[in-house]
XYZ file of C-alpha atoms in Angstrom:
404
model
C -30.959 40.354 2.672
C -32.857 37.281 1.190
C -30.228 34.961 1.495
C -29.683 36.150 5.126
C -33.507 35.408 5.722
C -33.743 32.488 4.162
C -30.478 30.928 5.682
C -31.892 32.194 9.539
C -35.379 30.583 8.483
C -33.595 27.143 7.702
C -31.881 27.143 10.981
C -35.518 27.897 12.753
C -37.389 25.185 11.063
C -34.677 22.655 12.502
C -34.416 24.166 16.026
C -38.368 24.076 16.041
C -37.630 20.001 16.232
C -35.483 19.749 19.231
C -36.643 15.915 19.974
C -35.483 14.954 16.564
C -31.438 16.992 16.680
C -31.208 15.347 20.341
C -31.847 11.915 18.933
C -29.474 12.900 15.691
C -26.391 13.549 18.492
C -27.365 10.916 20.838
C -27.758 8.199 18.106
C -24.605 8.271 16.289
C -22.902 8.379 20.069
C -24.540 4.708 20.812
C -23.530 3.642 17.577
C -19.945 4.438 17.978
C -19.899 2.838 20.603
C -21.510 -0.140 19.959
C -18.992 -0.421 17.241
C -16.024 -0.064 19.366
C -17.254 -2.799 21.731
C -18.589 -5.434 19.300
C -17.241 -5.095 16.116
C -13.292 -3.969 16.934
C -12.038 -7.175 17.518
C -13.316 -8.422 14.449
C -12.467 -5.327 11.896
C -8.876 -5.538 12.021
C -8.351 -9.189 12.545
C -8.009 -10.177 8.790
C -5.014 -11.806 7.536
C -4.360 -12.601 4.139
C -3.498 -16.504 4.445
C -6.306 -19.279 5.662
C -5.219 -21.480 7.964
C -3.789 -25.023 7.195
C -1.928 -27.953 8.566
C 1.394 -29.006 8.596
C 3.435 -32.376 9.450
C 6.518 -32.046 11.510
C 9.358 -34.760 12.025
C 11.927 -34.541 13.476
C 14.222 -37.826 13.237
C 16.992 -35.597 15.710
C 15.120 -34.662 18.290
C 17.529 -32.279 19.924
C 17.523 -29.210 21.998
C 17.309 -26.708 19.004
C 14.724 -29.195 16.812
C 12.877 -28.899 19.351
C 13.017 -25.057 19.644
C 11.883 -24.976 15.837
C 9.268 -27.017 16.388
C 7.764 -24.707 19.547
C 8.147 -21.513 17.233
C 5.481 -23.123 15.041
C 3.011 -23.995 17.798
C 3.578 -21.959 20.089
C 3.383 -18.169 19.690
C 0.255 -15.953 19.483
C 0.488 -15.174 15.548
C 0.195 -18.949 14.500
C -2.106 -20.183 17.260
C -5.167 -21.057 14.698
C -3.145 -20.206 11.944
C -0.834 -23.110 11.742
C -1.798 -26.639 12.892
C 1.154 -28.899 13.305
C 1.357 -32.754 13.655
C 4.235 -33.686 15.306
C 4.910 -37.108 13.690
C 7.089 -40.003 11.965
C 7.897 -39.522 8.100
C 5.745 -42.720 7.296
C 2.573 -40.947 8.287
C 3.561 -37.553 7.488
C 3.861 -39.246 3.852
C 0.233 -40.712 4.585
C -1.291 -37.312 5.191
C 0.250 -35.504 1.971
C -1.517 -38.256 -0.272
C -4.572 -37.818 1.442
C -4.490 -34.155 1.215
C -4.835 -33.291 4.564
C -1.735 -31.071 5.120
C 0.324 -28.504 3.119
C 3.705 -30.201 3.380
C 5.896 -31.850 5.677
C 9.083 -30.833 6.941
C 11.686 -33.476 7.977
C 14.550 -32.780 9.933
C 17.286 -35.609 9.338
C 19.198 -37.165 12.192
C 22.287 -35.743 13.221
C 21.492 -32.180 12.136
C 22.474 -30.386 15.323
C 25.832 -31.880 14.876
C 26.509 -31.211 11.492
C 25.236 -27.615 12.405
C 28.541 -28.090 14.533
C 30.843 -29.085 12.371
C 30.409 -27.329 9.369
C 28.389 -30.491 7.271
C 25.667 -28.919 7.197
C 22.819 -31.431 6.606
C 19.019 -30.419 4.646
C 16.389 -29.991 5.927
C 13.603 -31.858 3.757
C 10.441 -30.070 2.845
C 8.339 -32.003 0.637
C 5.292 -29.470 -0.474
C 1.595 -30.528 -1.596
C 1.581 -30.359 -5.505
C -2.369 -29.409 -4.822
C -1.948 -26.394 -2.554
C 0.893 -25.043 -4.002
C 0.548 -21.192 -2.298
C 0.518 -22.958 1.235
C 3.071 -24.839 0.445
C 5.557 -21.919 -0.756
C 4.286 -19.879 2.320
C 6.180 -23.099 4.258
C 9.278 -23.448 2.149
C 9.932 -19.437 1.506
C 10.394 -19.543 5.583
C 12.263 -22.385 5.631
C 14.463 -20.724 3.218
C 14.847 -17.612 5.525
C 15.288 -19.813 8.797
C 17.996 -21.296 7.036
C 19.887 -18.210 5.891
C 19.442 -17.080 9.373
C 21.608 -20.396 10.255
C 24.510 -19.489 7.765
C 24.621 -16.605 8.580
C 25.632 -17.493 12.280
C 28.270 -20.219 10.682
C 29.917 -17.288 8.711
C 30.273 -15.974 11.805
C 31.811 -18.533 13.640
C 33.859 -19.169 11.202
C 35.106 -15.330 11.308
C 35.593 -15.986 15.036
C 37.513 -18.903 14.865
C 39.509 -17.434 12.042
C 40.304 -14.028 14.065
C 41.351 -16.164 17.617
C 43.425 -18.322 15.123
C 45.407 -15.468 13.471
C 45.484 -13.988 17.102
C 47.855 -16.840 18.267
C 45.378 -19.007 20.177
C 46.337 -22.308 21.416
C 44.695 -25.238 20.491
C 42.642 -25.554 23.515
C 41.495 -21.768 23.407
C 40.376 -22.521 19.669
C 38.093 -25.230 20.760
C 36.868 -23.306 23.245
C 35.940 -20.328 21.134
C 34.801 -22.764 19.081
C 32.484 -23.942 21.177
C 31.599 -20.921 22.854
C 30.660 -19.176 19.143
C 28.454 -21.669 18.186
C 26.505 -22.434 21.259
C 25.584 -18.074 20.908
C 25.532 -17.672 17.113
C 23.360 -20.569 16.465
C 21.501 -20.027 19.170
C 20.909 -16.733 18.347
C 19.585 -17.979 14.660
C 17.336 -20.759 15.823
C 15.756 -18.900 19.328
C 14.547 -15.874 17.216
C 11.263 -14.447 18.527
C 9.145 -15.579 15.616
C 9.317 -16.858 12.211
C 6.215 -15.168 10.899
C 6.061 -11.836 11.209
C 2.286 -10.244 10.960
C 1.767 -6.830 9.275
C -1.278 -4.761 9.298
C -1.459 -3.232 5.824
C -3.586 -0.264 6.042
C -2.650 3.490 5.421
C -5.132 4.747 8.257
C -2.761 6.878 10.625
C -2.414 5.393 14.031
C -5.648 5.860 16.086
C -7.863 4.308 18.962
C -10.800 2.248 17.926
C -13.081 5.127 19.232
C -11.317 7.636 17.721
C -11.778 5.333 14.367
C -15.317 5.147 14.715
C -16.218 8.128 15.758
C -14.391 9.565 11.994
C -15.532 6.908 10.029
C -19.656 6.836 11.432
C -19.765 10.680 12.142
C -19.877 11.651 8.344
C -22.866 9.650 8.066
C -25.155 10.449 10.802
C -24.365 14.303 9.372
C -25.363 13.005 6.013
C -28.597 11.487 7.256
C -29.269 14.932 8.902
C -28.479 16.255 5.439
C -31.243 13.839 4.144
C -33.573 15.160 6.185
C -33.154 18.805 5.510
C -33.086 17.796 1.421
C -37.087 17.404 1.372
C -37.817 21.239 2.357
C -37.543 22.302 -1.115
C -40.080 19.554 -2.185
C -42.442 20.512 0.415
C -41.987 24.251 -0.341
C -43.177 23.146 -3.949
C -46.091 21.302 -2.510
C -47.220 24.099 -0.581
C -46.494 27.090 -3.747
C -44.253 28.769 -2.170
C -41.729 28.256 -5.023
C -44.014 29.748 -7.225
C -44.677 32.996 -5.007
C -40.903 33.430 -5.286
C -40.263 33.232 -9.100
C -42.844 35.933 -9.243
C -41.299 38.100 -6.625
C -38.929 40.591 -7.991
C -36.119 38.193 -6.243
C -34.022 36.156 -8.153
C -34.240 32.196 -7.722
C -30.412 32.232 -7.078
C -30.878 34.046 -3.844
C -32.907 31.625 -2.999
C -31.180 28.511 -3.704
C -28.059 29.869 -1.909
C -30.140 30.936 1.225
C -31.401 26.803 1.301
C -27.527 25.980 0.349
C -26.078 27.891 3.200
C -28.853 27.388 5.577
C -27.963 23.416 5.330
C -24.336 24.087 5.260
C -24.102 25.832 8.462
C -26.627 23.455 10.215
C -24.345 20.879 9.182
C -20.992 22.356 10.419
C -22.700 22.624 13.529
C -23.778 19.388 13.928
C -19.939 18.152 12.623
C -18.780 19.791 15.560
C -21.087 19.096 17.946
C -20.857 15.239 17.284
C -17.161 14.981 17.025
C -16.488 17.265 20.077
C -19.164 15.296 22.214
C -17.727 12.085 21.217
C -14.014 13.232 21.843
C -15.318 13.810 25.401
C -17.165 10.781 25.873
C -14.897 8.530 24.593
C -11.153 10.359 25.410
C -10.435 11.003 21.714
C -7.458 12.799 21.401
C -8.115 16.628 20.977
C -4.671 18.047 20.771
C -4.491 18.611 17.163
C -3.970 22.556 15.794
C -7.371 24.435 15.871
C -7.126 25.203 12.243
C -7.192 21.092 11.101
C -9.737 21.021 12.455
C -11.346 24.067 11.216
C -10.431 22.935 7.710
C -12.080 19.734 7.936
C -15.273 20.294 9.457
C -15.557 23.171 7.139
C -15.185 20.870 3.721
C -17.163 18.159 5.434
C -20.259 20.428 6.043
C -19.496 21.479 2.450
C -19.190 17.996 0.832
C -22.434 16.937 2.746
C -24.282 19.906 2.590
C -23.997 19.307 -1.366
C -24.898 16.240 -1.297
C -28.047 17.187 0.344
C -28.914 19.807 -1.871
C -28.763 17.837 -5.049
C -31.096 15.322 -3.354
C -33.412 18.712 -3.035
C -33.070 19.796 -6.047
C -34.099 15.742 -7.142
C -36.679 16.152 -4.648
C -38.487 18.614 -6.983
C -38.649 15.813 -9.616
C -39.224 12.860 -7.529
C -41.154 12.067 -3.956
C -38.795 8.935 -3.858
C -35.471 10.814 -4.129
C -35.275 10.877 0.287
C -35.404 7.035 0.634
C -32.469 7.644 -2.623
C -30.758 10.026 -0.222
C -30.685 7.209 2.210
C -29.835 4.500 0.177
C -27.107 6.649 -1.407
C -25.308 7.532 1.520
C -25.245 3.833 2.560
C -23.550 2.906 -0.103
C -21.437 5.368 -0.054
C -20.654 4.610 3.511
C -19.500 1.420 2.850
C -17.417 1.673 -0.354
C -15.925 4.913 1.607
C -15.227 2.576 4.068
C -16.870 3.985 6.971
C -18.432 0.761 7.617
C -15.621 -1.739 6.935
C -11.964 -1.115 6.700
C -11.130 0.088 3.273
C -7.623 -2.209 3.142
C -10.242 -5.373 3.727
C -12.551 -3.699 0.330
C -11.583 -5.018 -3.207
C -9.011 -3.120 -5.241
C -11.997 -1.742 -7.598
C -14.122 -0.764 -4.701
C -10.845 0.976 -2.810
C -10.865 3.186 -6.307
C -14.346 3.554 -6.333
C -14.142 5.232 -3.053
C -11.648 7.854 -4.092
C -14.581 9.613 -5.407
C -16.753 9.215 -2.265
C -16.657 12.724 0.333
C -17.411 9.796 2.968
C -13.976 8.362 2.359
C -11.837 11.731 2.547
C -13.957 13.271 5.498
C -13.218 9.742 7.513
C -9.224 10.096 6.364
C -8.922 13.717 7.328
C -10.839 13.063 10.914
C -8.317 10.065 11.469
C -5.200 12.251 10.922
C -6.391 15.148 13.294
C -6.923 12.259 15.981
C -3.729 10.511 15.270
C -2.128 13.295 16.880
C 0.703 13.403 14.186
C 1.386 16.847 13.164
C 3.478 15.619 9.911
C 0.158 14.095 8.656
C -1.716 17.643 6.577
C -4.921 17.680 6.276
C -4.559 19.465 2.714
C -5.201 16.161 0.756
C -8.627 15.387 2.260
C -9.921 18.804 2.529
C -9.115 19.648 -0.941
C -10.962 16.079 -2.413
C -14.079 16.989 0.138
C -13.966 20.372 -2.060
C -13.659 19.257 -5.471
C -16.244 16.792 -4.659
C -18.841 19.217 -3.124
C -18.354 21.782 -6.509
C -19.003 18.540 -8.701
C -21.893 17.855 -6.810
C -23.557 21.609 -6.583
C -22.841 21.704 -10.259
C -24.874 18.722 -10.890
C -27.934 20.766 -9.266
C -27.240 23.985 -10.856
C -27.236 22.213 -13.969
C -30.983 20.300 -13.122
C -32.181 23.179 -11.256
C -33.463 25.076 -14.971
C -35.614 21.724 -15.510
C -37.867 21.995 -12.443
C -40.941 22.878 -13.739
C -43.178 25.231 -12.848
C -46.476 24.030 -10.848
């Protein structure tokens, strides 16, 4: 009966201060998106090489040199990622001593033709010594272009071969012949791009508001948490702590009454903020009822931990709400709710394994993504583990609060 009292009495204290849970739903709402419309362009944008020069000559200058040369200037990918300098192999020379470019690639005269017959002249890529990772970015797709154009010789060879064991004539030869390489290499040399760019990240498939609205919800709860960890302080202040150790009550009943009082106040507000930003913002809502169930449920849990070990600090310290704060910063941004955790360090993407902002983000983006293969069973059982750690931490203080 205690814990029921207690729990209702938590929920009335917050309700009395309507301003303050109107601006706690509203805020996080502006925030997401003010996210969405400044920072998403800029987020996912990374790439993993810096952009450098090159020096181009081509001492052919044919139809398909030409058509190399445009698939390194020309498409969207290696606009600003690849500068290159169309010039003659004197200068291009010039420009690797002086360090300005990665390499130079030189395409001999007569290489279209020998493409055509089967001679098969090199392409010469001469690599700066000094920026030696550029460099074998360059030659490691020469390398693949250049498969790409055996590979269509093999098979012109196969279809000059077949025609020849099929009894064509001399003049049908050479016009397979013809008519082989003109599509084969064509084929190898017109491909759509050389580069190919990757987004390395193992967040499921989402829209940028349904991104922010997982990764920034968790920690406008948490700050609500916060706020709700300095009642047992105050309670303290006030004696009321005292009054119940010498009621015939037991201080378990009320701890778990506080516990539960946050907890629910907190599922509420999980739902409340999610739902209303699915609605503003068109976030996919199509996922099965009990995903979602599960993960607001070990959310609220994880968080409403969290905010009861800054209580049970609270009794110790006046300082431990601006901690609260701090803390869930931090954890914010190692979790990466703030910044995409693929763009974090390899020691700070293990670090956030044992964040609850992390795994309440990851299950949020799954029940978004729409894909019922993704479970939610991973996240929800992390957010658990991580919520029992943290409640035993405060059980384990809780016997050192002394008595006023």
């Amino acid at each position: 009966m205690l814990v029921k009292t207690l729990i209702l009495k938590e929920l009335t204290l917050y309700w009395r201060d309507r301003k303050a849970i109107g601006l706690l739903l509203v805020l996080p709402l502006f925030f997401i998106w003010l996210f969405v419309q400044v920072l998403s362009p800029y987020l996912f944008s990374s790439r993993y090489s810096q952009a450098f020069e090159i020096a181009f000559v081509d001492e052919d200058q044919t139809f398909n040199t030409q058509m190399i040369s445009r698939q390194l200037e020309e498409l969207d990918y290696m606009k600003g990622f690849i500068t290159v300098h169309k010039t003659e192999r004197t200068q291009a020379m010039r420009m690797l001593e002086t360090n300005r470019i990665a390499g130079a690639i030189m395409i001999p005269k007569g290489f279209t033709a020998s493409l055509y017959s089967g001679d098969n002249y090199p392409v010469e890529f001469i690599g700066n010594r000094t920026r030696k990772e550029q460099a074998d970015q360059i030659k490691n797709q020469l390398i693949s272009a250049m498969n790409d154009l055996s590979a269509g010789q093999s098979a012109v060879k196969a279809v000059w071969h077949a025609a020849r064991d099929g009894g064509a004539s001399a003049e049908q030869l050479d016009r397979v012949m013809k008519d082989s390489v003109l599509d084969f290499m064509m084929r190898a040399l017109g491909r759509n791009e050389i580069y190919e760019e990757i987004t390395l990240s193992s967040i499921p498939q989402v829209r940028f508001p349904e991104y922010f609205t997982s990764a920034l919800a968790v920690v406008f709860v948490s700050f609500l948490g916060i706020r709700g960890s300095r009642s047992l302080a105050e309670e303290k202040e006030l004696g009321m702590l005292d009054r119940f150790r010498a009621a015939p009550v037991g201080m378990w009943q009320v701890f778990t009454g506080k516990f539960f009082g946050i907890f629910l106040l907190l599922w509420i507000q999980t739902a409340l903020l999610v739902i209303g930003a699915s609605l503003l913002f068109d976030n996919y809502l199509g996922a099965q009822p009990a995903s979602f169930l599960f993960v607001f449920t070990a959310t609220a849990f994880a968080v409403a931990s969290w905010s009861f070990l800054l209580a049970v600090l609270g009794l110790f310290s006046k300082g431990t709400e601006m901690l609260g704060y701090i803390g869930t910063f931090f954890l914010a941004i190692i979790g990466g709710n703030i910044y995409p955790l693929f763009s974090l360090s390899d020691s700070l993407q293990t670090a956030s394994e044992f964040t609850f902002t992390r795994w309440a983000m990851h299950g949020m983006l799954k029940i978004f993504s729409g894909d019922e293969s993704l479970s939610v069973w991973p996240e929800t059982r992390m957010l658990l583990i991580i919520g029992c750690v943290l409640l035993t931490i405060a059980a384990i203080l809780l016997p050192f609060v002394g008595r006023k």
